[in-house]
PDB file of C-alpha atoms and ligand atoms in Angstrom:
ATOM      1  CA  MET A   7      63.912 113.916  82.242  1.00  0.00           C
ATOM      2  CA  SER A   8      62.967 110.088  81.868  1.00  0.00           C
ATOM      3  CA  ALA A   9      59.709 108.727  81.540  1.00  0.00           C
ATOM      4  CA  SER A  10      60.149 106.726  85.293  1.00  0.00           C
ATOM      5  CA  GLN A  11      60.901 109.735  86.754  1.00  0.00           C
ATOM      6  CA  THR A  12      58.071 111.920  85.108  1.00  0.00           C
ATOM      7  CA  ASP A  13      55.751 108.850  86.656  1.00  0.00           C
ATOM      8  CA  LEU A  14      57.287 109.379  90.047  1.00  0.00           C
ATOM      9  CA  GLY A  15      55.868 112.808  90.280  1.00  0.00           C
ATOM     10  CA  THR A  16      57.026 116.330  90.967  1.00  0.00           C
ATOM     11  CA  PRO A  17      60.293 115.953  93.651  1.00  0.00           C
ATOM     12  CA  VAL A  18      59.639 116.729  97.407  1.00  0.00           C
ATOM     13  CA  VAL A  19      62.842 118.770  97.401  1.00  0.00           C
ATOM     14  CA  GLU A  20      65.286 118.884  94.424  1.00  0.00           C
ATOM     15  CA  ALA A  21      68.832 120.164  94.813  1.00  0.00           C
ATOM     16  CA  ARG A  22      70.643 121.065  91.207  1.00  0.00           C
ATOM     17  CA  ASP A  23      74.128 121.300  90.882  1.00  0.00           C
ATOM     18  CA  ILE A  24      74.673 123.287  94.412  1.00  0.00           C
ATOM     19  CA  VAL A  25      78.139 125.186  94.496  1.00  0.00           C
ATOM     20  CA  ALA A  26      78.485 126.367  98.116  1.00  0.00           C
ATOM     21  CA  GLY A  27      80.727 127.027 100.824  1.00  0.00           C
ATOM     22  CA  TYR A  28      81.056 128.515 104.737  1.00  0.00           C
ATOM     23  CA  LEU A  29      83.863 131.139 103.343  1.00  0.00           C
ATOM     24  CA  PRO A  30      84.221 133.454 100.422  1.00  0.00           C
ATOM     25  CA  GLY A  31      86.034 131.796  97.687  1.00  0.00           C
ATOM     26  CA  VAL A  32      85.506 128.145  99.548  1.00  0.00           C
ATOM     27  CA  ASN A  33      83.238 125.957  98.114  1.00  0.00           C
ATOM     28  CA  ILE A  34      82.252 122.893  99.470  1.00  0.00           C
ATOM     29  CA  LEU A  35      80.161 121.852  97.421  1.00  0.00           C
ATOM     30  CA  ASN A  36      80.754 121.747  93.610  1.00  0.00           C
ATOM     31  CA  GLY A  37      77.642 121.073  92.119  1.00  0.00           C
ATOM     32  CA  CYS A  38      76.393 118.836  94.210  1.00  0.00           C
ATOM     33  CA  SER A  39      72.332 117.431  93.004  1.00  0.00           C
ATOM     34  CA  LEU A  40      69.893 115.041  94.814  1.00  0.00           C
ATOM     35  CA  THR A  41      66.141 114.909  94.328  1.00  0.00           C
ATOM     36  CA  ALA A  42      63.881 112.829  96.409  1.00  0.00           C
ATOM     37  CA  TYR A  43      60.312 112.205  94.869  1.00  0.00           C
ATOM     38  CA  PRO A  44      56.735 111.875  97.006  1.00  0.00           C
ATOM     39  CA  GLY A  45      57.102 108.924  99.617  1.00  0.00           C
ATOM     40  CA  GLU A  46      60.636 108.359  99.132  1.00  0.00           C
ATOM     41  CA  MET A  47      63.468 107.714 101.866  1.00  0.00           C
ATOM     42  CA  ILE A  48      66.771 108.850 100.480  1.00  0.00           C
ATOM     43  CA  GLY A  49      70.625 107.718 102.084  1.00  0.00           C
ATOM     44  CA  ILE A  50      73.663 110.049 101.764  1.00  0.00           C
ATOM     45  CA  ILE A  51      76.700 108.288 102.345  1.00  0.00           C
ATOM     46  CA  GLY A  52      80.378 108.831 101.597  1.00  0.00           C
ATOM     47  CA  PRO A  53      83.409 109.509 103.964  1.00  0.00           C
ATOM     48  CA  ASN A  54      83.994 112.315 106.384  1.00  0.00           C
ATOM     49  CA  GLY A  55      84.621 115.781 104.996  1.00  0.00           C
ATOM     50  CA  ALA A  56      82.770 114.777 101.727  1.00  0.00           C
ATOM     51  CA  GLY A  57      80.376 117.737 102.110  1.00  0.00           C
ATOM     52  CA  LYS A  58      77.017 115.480 103.489  1.00  0.00           C
ATOM     53  CA  SER A  59      75.888 117.579 106.161  1.00  0.00           C
ATOM     54  CA  THR A  60      76.663 120.728 103.957  1.00  0.00           C
ATOM     55  CA  LEU A  61      74.154 119.741 101.878  1.00  0.00           C
ATOM     56  CA  LEU A  62      71.574 119.070 104.516  1.00  0.00           C
ATOM     57  CA  LYS A  63      72.181 122.899 105.491  1.00  0.00           C
ATOM     58  CA  ALA A  64      72.289 124.126 101.765  1.00  0.00           C
ATOM     59  CA  MET A  65      69.071 123.087 101.640  1.00  0.00           C
ATOM     60  CA  PHE A  66      67.969 124.328 104.648  1.00  0.00           C
ATOM     61  CA  GLY A  67      69.285 127.687 103.800  1.00  0.00           C
ATOM     62  CA  LEU A  68      72.326 127.190 106.819  1.00  0.00           C
ATOM     63  CA  VAL A  69      74.915 127.544 104.125  1.00  0.00           C
ATOM     64  CA  LYS A  70      75.448 130.096 101.087  1.00  0.00           C
ATOM     65  CA  VAL A  71      74.329 128.725  98.106  1.00  0.00           C
ATOM     66  CA  HIS A  72      76.370 130.418  95.348  1.00  0.00           C
ATOM     67  CA  SER A  73      75.234 128.736  92.392  1.00  0.00           C
ATOM     68  CA  GLY A  74      72.808 126.205  92.027  1.00  0.00           C
ATOM     69  CA  GLU A  75      69.088 126.073  93.080  1.00  0.00           C
ATOM     70  CA  VAL A  76      67.113 124.183  96.074  1.00  0.00           C
ATOM     71  CA  LEU A  77      63.243 123.364  94.997  1.00  0.00           C
ATOM     72  CA  LEU A  78      60.715 122.197  97.193  1.00  0.00           C
ATOM     73  CA  ASN A  79      57.444 120.821  95.663  1.00  0.00           C
ATOM     74  CA  GLY A  80      58.498 122.212  92.212  1.00  0.00           C
ATOM     75  CA  GLU A  81      58.979 126.190  94.108  1.00  0.00           C
ATOM     76  CA  ASP A  82      62.405 127.418  94.218  1.00  0.00           C
ATOM     77  CA  ILE A  83      63.437 127.922  97.382  1.00  0.00           C
ATOM     78  CA  THR A  84      66.901 128.850  97.426  1.00  0.00           C
ATOM     79  CA  HIS A  85      68.674 131.447  99.680  1.00  0.00           C
ATOM     80  CA  ARG A  86      65.018 131.801 101.636  1.00  0.00           C
ATOM     81  CA  ARG A  87      65.535 132.006 105.275  1.00  0.00           C
ATOM     82  CA  THR A  88      65.248 129.143 107.866  1.00  0.00           C
ATOM     83  CA  ASN A  89      61.982 129.937 109.410  1.00  0.00           C
ATOM     84  CA  LYS A  90      60.219 130.692 106.190  1.00  0.00           C
ATOM     85  CA  LEU A  91      61.797 126.873 104.927  1.00  0.00           C
ATOM     86  CA  VAL A  92      59.896 125.707 108.432  1.00  0.00           C
ATOM     87  CA  GLU A  93      56.841 127.240 107.655  1.00  0.00           C
ATOM     88  CA  MET A  94      56.949 125.879 104.289  1.00  0.00           C
ATOM     89  CA  GLY A  95      57.165 121.966 105.190  1.00  0.00           C
ATOM     90  CA  VAL A  96      60.941 121.672 105.471  1.00  0.00           C
ATOM     91  CA  GLY A  97      62.210 120.011 108.670  1.00  0.00           C
ATOM     92  CA  PHE A  98      65.624 119.974 109.935  1.00  0.00           C
ATOM     93  CA  VAL A  99      67.151 117.903 112.202  1.00  0.00           C
ATOM     94  CA  PRO A 100      71.092 118.752 113.077  1.00  0.00           C
ATOM     95  CA  GLN A 101      73.560 116.008 114.314  1.00  0.00           C
ATOM     96  CA  THR A 102      74.045 117.574 117.647  1.00  0.00           C
ATOM     97  CA  ASN A 103      72.207 120.361 119.798  1.00  0.00           C
ATOM     98  CA  ASN A 104      69.007 119.282 118.707  1.00  0.00           C
ATOM     99  CA  VAL A 105      66.888 119.510 121.430  1.00  0.00           C
ATOM    100  CA  PHE A 106      66.472 121.991 124.365  1.00  0.00           C
ATOM    101  CA  PRO A 107      67.806 120.238 127.811  1.00  0.00           C
ATOM    102  CA  SER A 108      66.634 122.833 130.337  1.00  0.00           C
ATOM    103  CA  LEU A 109      62.925 122.347 128.715  1.00  0.00           C
ATOM    104  CA  THR A 110      60.492 119.862 129.273  1.00  0.00           C
ATOM    105  CA  ILE A 111      59.869 117.363 126.654  1.00  0.00           C
ATOM    106  CA  GLU A 112      56.359 118.429 125.902  1.00  0.00           C
ATOM    107  CA  GLU A 113      57.973 122.257 125.793  1.00  0.00           C
ATOM    108  CA  ASN A 114      60.486 121.209 123.501  1.00  0.00           C
ATOM    109  CA  LEU A 115      57.834 119.979 121.509  1.00  0.00           C
ATOM    110  CA  ARG A 116      55.757 123.032 121.430  1.00  0.00           C
ATOM    111  CA  MET A 117      58.666 124.749 120.167  1.00  0.00           C
ATOM    112  CA  GLY A 118      58.810 123.195 117.208  1.00  0.00           C
ATOM    113  CA  LEU A 119      55.276 124.191 116.653  1.00  0.00           C
ATOM    114  CA  PHE A 120      55.801 128.309 117.675  1.00  0.00           C
ATOM    115  CA  LEU A 121      54.482 129.228 114.141  1.00  0.00           C
ATOM    116  CA  ARG A 122      51.048 127.302 114.403  1.00  0.00           C
ATOM    117  CA  PRO A 123      50.500 127.585 118.257  1.00  0.00           C
ATOM    118  CA  LYS A 124      46.612 126.435 117.510  1.00  0.00           C
ATOM    119  CA  LYS A 125      47.381 123.006 116.248  1.00  0.00           C
ATOM    120  CA  ALA A 126      49.762 122.123 119.257  1.00  0.00           C
ATOM    121  CA  GLN A 127      46.947 119.763 120.754  1.00  0.00           C
ATOM    122  CA  GLU A 128      46.513 117.410 117.510  1.00  0.00           C
ATOM    123  CA  ARG A 129      49.936 117.546 116.609  1.00  0.00           C
ATOM    124  CA  LEU A 130      51.102 116.616 120.611  1.00  0.00           C
ATOM    125  CA  ALA A 131      48.457 114.227 120.247  1.00  0.00           C
ATOM    126  CA  ALA A 132      50.172 112.496 116.711  1.00  0.00           C
ATOM    127  CA  MET A 133      53.564 112.688 118.436  1.00  0.00           C
ATOM    128  CA  TRP A 134      52.350 111.119 121.292  1.00  0.00           C
ATOM    129  CA  ASP A 135      51.082 108.237 119.589  1.00  0.00           C
ATOM    130  CA  LEU A 136      54.493 107.999 117.155  1.00  0.00           C
ATOM    131  CA  PHE A 137      57.053 108.055 120.594  1.00  0.00           C
ATOM    132  CA  PRO A 138      55.198 106.615 123.104  1.00  0.00           C
ATOM    133  CA  LEU A 139      57.966 106.976 125.418  1.00  0.00           C
ATOM    134  CA  LEU A 140      57.981 110.560 124.958  1.00  0.00           C
ATOM    135  CA  HIS A 141      54.384 111.112 125.876  1.00  0.00           C
ATOM    136  CA  GLU A 142      55.324 108.822 129.342  1.00  0.00           C
ATOM    137  CA  ARG A 143      57.859 111.124 130.123  1.00  0.00           C
ATOM    138  CA  ARG A 144      56.469 114.536 128.598  1.00  0.00           C
ATOM    139  CA  ASN A 145      56.960 116.423 131.784  1.00  0.00           C
ATOM    140  CA  THR A 146      60.468 115.920 132.791  1.00  0.00           C
ATOM    141  CA  SER A 147      63.272 117.681 131.467  1.00  0.00           C
ATOM    142  CA  ALA A 148      65.091 116.539 128.052  1.00  0.00           C
ATOM    143  CA  GLY A 149      68.871 116.927 129.602  1.00  0.00           C
ATOM    144  CA  GLY A 150      67.884 113.810 131.337  1.00  0.00           C
ATOM    145  CA  LEU A 151      67.078 111.934 127.999  1.00  0.00           C
ATOM    146  CA  SER A 152      69.488 109.213 126.548  1.00  0.00           C
ATOM    147  CA  GLY A 153      71.292 109.232 123.090  1.00  0.00           C
ATOM    148  CA  GLY A 154      68.574 107.658 121.260  1.00  0.00           C
ATOM    149  CA  GLU A 155      65.583 109.718 123.117  1.00  0.00           C
ATOM    150  CA  ARG A 156      66.814 113.042 122.328  1.00  0.00           C
ATOM    151  CA  GLN A 157      67.395 111.877 118.782  1.00  0.00           C
ATOM    152  CA  SER A 158      63.612 110.626 118.796  1.00  0.00           C
ATOM    153  CA  LEU A 159      62.680 114.053 120.660  1.00  0.00           C
ATOM    154  CA  ALA A 160      64.287 115.918 117.935  1.00  0.00           C
ATOM    155  CA  MET A 161      62.939 114.506 115.413  1.00  0.00           C
ATOM    156  CA  ALA A 162      59.311 114.859 116.783  1.00  0.00           C
ATOM    157  CA  ARG A 163      60.462 118.386 117.201  1.00  0.00           C
ATOM    158  CA  ALA A 164      60.765 118.741 113.723  1.00  0.00           C
ATOM    159  CA  LEU A 165      57.395 116.829 112.629  1.00  0.00           C
ATOM    160  CA  MET A 166      55.418 119.403 115.037  1.00  0.00           C
ATOM    161  CA  MET A 167      54.726 121.606 111.576  1.00  0.00           C
ATOM    162  CA  GLU A 168      54.489 118.183 109.808  1.00  0.00           C
ATOM    163  CA  PRO A 169      56.886 118.563 107.368  1.00  0.00           C
ATOM    164  CA  SER A 170      56.664 117.353 103.890  1.00  0.00           C
ATOM    165  CA  VAL A 171      60.469 116.512 103.962  1.00  0.00           C
ATOM    166  CA  LEU A 172      62.439 115.681 106.738  1.00  0.00           C
ATOM    167  CA  LEU A 173      66.443 116.235 106.595  1.00  0.00           C
ATOM    168  CA  LEU A 174      68.143 113.712 109.372  1.00  0.00           C
ATOM    169  CA  ASP A 175      72.026 114.620 110.023  1.00  0.00           C
ATOM    170  CA  GLU A 176      73.336 111.112 110.880  1.00  0.00           C
ATOM    171  CA  PRO A 177      70.603 110.126 113.070  1.00  0.00           C
ATOM    172  CA  SER A 178      72.154 106.942 114.364  1.00  0.00           C
ATOM    173  CA  ALA A 179      75.689 108.818 115.444  1.00  0.00           C
ATOM    174  CA  GLY A 180      76.920 107.575 118.864  1.00  0.00           C
ATOM    175  CA  LEU A 181      74.423 105.156 119.502  1.00  0.00           C
ATOM    176  CA  SER A 182      74.409 101.107 120.319  1.00  0.00           C
ATOM    177  CA  PRO A 183      73.715  98.991 117.860  1.00  0.00           C
ATOM    178  CA  VAL A 184      70.473  98.386 119.377  1.00  0.00           C
ATOM    179  CA  ARG A 185      69.209 101.951 119.569  1.00  0.00           C
ATOM    180  CA  GLN A 186      70.513 102.138 116.186  1.00  0.00           C
ATOM    181  CA  ASP A 187      68.149  99.773 114.790  1.00  0.00           C
ATOM    182  CA  GLU A 188      65.440 101.134 116.982  1.00  0.00           C
ATOM    183  CA  THR A 189      65.937 104.590 114.981  1.00  0.00           C
ATOM    184  CA  PHE A 190      66.630 103.260 111.476  1.00  0.00           C
ATOM    185  CA  LEU A 191      63.119 101.450 112.041  1.00  0.00           C
ATOM    186  CA  ARG A 192      61.342 104.762 113.570  1.00  0.00           C
ATOM    187  CA  THR A 193      62.908 106.766 110.828  1.00  0.00           C
ATOM    188  CA  ARG A 194      61.113 104.376 108.336  1.00  0.00           C
ATOM    189  CA  MET A 195      58.157 104.410 110.246  1.00  0.00           C
ATOM    190  CA  ILE A 196      57.793 107.862 109.777  1.00  0.00           C
ATOM    191  CA  ASN A 197      58.748 107.550 105.976  1.00  0.00           C
ATOM    192  CA  LYS A 198      55.578 105.463 106.026  1.00  0.00           C
ATOM    193  CA  THR A 199      53.444 108.033 107.314  1.00  0.00           C
ATOM    194  CA  GLY A 200      54.056 109.749 104.134  1.00  0.00           C
ATOM    195  CA  VAL A 201      57.206 112.056 104.728  1.00  0.00           C
ATOM    196  CA  CYS A 202      59.894 111.986 102.844  1.00  0.00           C
ATOM    197  CA  VAL A 203      62.732 111.358 104.126  1.00  0.00           C
ATOM    198  CA  VAL A 204      66.866 112.230 103.765  1.00  0.00           C
ATOM    199  CA  MET A 205      69.168 111.326 105.889  1.00  0.00           C
ATOM    200  CA  VAL A 206      72.827 111.437 106.078  1.00  0.00           C
ATOM    201  CA  GLU A 207      74.557 108.188 107.332  1.00  0.00           C
ATOM    202  CA  GLN A 208      77.630 107.343 108.526  1.00  0.00           C
ATOM    203  CA  ASN A 209      76.315 103.799 108.925  1.00  0.00           C
ATOM    204  CA  ALA A 210      76.360 102.872 105.190  1.00  0.00           C
ATOM    205  CA  ARG A 211      75.309  99.345 105.158  1.00  0.00           C
ATOM    206  CA  ARG A 212      72.233  99.994 107.231  1.00  0.00           C
ATOM    207  CA  CYS A 213      71.137 103.384 105.566  1.00  0.00           C
ATOM    208  CA  LEU A 214      71.160 101.472 102.182  1.00  0.00           C
ATOM    209  CA  GLN A 215      69.503  98.287 103.529  1.00  0.00           C
ATOM    210  CA  ILE A 216      66.594 100.420 104.481  1.00  0.00           C
ATOM    211  CA  CYS A 217      66.326 104.020 102.050  1.00  0.00           C
ATOM    212  CA  HIS A 218      64.616 103.699  98.787  1.00  0.00           C
ATOM    213  CA  ARG A 219      67.634 105.369  97.047  1.00  0.00           C
ATOM    214  CA  GLY A 220      70.852 106.611  98.226  1.00  0.00           C
ATOM    215  CA  TYR A 221      73.331 109.216  97.128  1.00  0.00           C
ATOM    216  CA  VAL A 222      77.567 108.570  97.419  1.00  0.00           C
ATOM    217  CA  LEU A 223      79.056 111.939  98.387  1.00  0.00           C
ATOM    218  CA  ASP A 224      82.521 112.472  97.638  1.00  0.00           C
ATOM    219  CA  GLN A 225      84.936 115.561  97.429  1.00  0.00           C
ATOM    220  CA  GLY A 226      81.275 117.856  97.096  1.00  0.00           C
ATOM    221  CA  ARG A 227      80.201 116.085  94.614  1.00  0.00           C
ATOM    222  CA  ASP A 228      77.306 113.776  94.136  1.00  0.00           C
ATOM    223  CA  ALA A 229      79.571 110.682  93.009  1.00  0.00           C
ATOM    224  CA  HIS A 230      77.102 107.880  92.546  1.00  0.00           C
ATOM    225  CA  THR A 231      73.353 107.297  93.020  1.00  0.00           C
ATOM    226  CA  GLY A 232      71.327 104.492  92.540  1.00  0.00           C
ATOM    227  CA  THR A 233      68.835 101.616  94.777  1.00  0.00           C
ATOM    228  CA  GLY A 234      70.290 100.639  97.944  1.00  0.00           C
ATOM    229  CA  ARG A 235      70.539  97.270  96.812  1.00  0.00           C
ATOM    230  CA  ASP A 236      72.276  98.571  93.397  1.00  0.00           C
ATOM    231  CA  LEU A 237      74.992 101.220  95.408  1.00  0.00           C
ATOM    232  CA  ALA A 238      75.377  98.527  98.013  1.00  0.00           C
ATOM    233  CA  ASN A 239      76.400  96.080  94.918  1.00  0.00           C
ATOM    234  CA  ASP A 240      78.273  98.303  92.619  1.00  0.00           C
ATOM    235  CA  PRO A 241      81.539  97.147  92.572  1.00  0.00           C
ATOM    236  CA  LYS A 242      82.925 100.829  91.702  1.00  0.00           C
ATOM    237  CA  VAL A 243      80.981 102.290  94.797  1.00  0.00           C
ATOM    238  CA  ILE A 244      82.462  99.714  97.021  1.00  0.00           C
ATOM    239  CA  GLU A 245      86.287  99.498  95.972  1.00  0.00           C
ATOM    240  CA  LEU A 246      86.170 103.768  95.507  1.00  0.00           C
ATOM    241  CA  TYR A 247      83.869 104.844  98.425  1.00  0.00           C
ATOM    242  CA  LEU A 248      82.848 101.812 100.762  1.00  0.00           C
ATOM    243  CA  GLY A 249      85.255  99.465 101.065  1.00  0.00           C
ATOM    244  CA  THR A 250      84.100  99.781 104.928  1.00  0.00           C
ATOM    245  CA  LEU A 251      80.607  98.558 103.601  1.00  0.00           C
ATOM    246  CA  ALA A 252      81.863  95.956 101.326  1.00  0.00           C
ATOM    247  CA  THR A 253      83.394  94.142 104.908  1.00  0.00           C
ATOM    248  CA  ASP A 254      80.464  95.091 106.996  1.00  0.00           C
ATOM    249  CA  LEU A 255      78.335  92.817 104.395  1.00  0.00           C
ATOM    250  CA  ASP A 256      80.481  89.702 104.162  1.00  0.00           C
ATOM    251  CA  ALA A 257      80.145  89.943 108.273  1.00  0.00           C
ATOM    252  CA  ASP A 258      77.059  89.454 107.471  1.00  0.00           C
ATOM    253  CA  LYS A 259      77.001  86.299 105.611  1.00  0.00           C
ATOM    254  CA  PRO A 260      76.334  82.811 107.559  1.00  0.00           C
ATOM    255  CA  HIS A 261      79.424  81.245 108.329  1.00  0.00           C
TER     256      HIS A 261
HETATM  257  N1  ADP B 329      81.405 125.946 109.624  1.00  0.00           N
HETATM  258  C1  ADP B 329      82.170 125.751 108.954  1.00  0.00           C
HETATM  259  N2  ADP B 329      83.119 126.195 108.963  1.00  0.00           N
HETATM  260  C2  ADP B 329      83.905 126.175 107.500  1.00  0.00           C
HETATM  261  N3  ADP B 329      84.243 124.933 107.173  1.00  0.00           N
HETATM  262  C3  ADP B 329      83.289 124.416 107.528  1.00  0.00           C
HETATM  263  C4  ADP B 329      81.756 123.910 108.453  1.00  0.00           C
HETATM  264  N4  ADP B 329      81.557 122.774 108.830  1.00  0.00           N
HETATM  265  C5  ADP B 329      82.127 122.305 107.815  1.00  0.00           C
HETATM  266  N5  ADP B 329      82.901 122.668 106.935  1.00  0.00           N
HETATM  267  C6  ADP B 329      84.303 121.967 106.093  1.00  0.00           C
HETATM  268  O1  ADP B 329      83.262 121.652 105.027  1.00  0.00           O
HETATM  269  C7  ADP B 329      83.672 120.239 104.386  1.00  0.00           C
HETATM  270  C8  ADP B 329      83.025 119.151 104.642  1.00  0.00           C
HETATM  271  O2  ADP B 329      82.124 119.225 105.972  1.00  0.00           O
HETATM  272  P1  ADP B 329      80.492 118.453 106.597  1.00  0.00           P
HETATM  273  O3  ADP B 329      80.048 118.701 105.944  1.00  0.00           O
HETATM  274  O4  ADP B 329      80.850 118.372 107.760  1.00  0.00           O
HETATM  275  O5  ADP B 329      81.074 116.596 105.788  1.00  0.00           O
HETATM  276  P2  ADP B 329      80.671 115.399 105.998  1.00  0.00           P
HETATM  277  O6  ADP B 329      79.361 115.816 106.678  1.00  0.00           O
HETATM  278  O7  ADP B 329      80.277 114.671 104.571  1.00  0.00           O
HETATM  279  O8  ADP B 329      81.598 115.147 107.356  1.00  0.00           O
HETATM  280  C9  ADP B 329      84.853 119.772 105.901  1.00  0.00           C
HETATM  281  O9  ADP B 329      86.259 120.480 105.249  1.00  0.00           O
HETATM  282  C10 ADP B 329      84.794 120.522 106.831  1.00  0.00           C
HETATM  283  O10 ADP B 329      85.924 121.118 107.510  1.00  0.00           O
HETATM  284 MG1   MG B 330      78.445 115.905 108.848  1.00  0.00          MG
END
């Protein structure tokens, strides 16, 4: 490990050479590694089907890991059951179906804390502070929320357990540009409260702008890693993986 890495402390979460897949004999991840240090916000970008969601699921015990390991604060958590991981401080927000539509907002949040019901009042108060809009509507059913509000609720639910790392799968997908911006800013705010964030994003440009570091995944491998700025400006990354990113960045230049 290099001196600079040592300075960053023990990683909050680390995936080492993960080989994993859904079906026997078919590996989707072919040696994928990712490290998130305390306080970091990490972005995972890459083409459709690269294995981004699969990597998050492998870290959350939802996909069988054939080899490699996942560590949480230095402890091996590979093959741990999902409910154990939640208890240990891993929060996961899947891309879709991430709220219970027939339950109220408050009931959804309480579900997030089912492992520690005594802390409900304290954690609910913290979530109402972070998401005032959810507080206003706490007694309405989650099914009536807009896409952006649902994402907020799903994030809040994961935060109820005070996770040390929050894994987010495409939190801005399907939202209008304004709501996307809100989601990015809120995620940054959550990160600033001390929660390490690892997020998959299809909006590569915004993701690299807002994250401390990024990983470009391709065909189940981490092909490139670096600071958001370095990746966004790396000609190889632009040429091979981020053609659309390059176009997006150009679009931002003043005319
Ligand atoms: N539940 C599943 N069962 C079998 N194959 C899957 C499943 N989910 C995803 N895959 C396959 O795994 C590969 C990577 O998918 P995914 O991790 O969702 O990619 P990404 O999130 O980068 O778009 C794709 O080839 C996809 O078809
Ligand atoms: Mg995906």
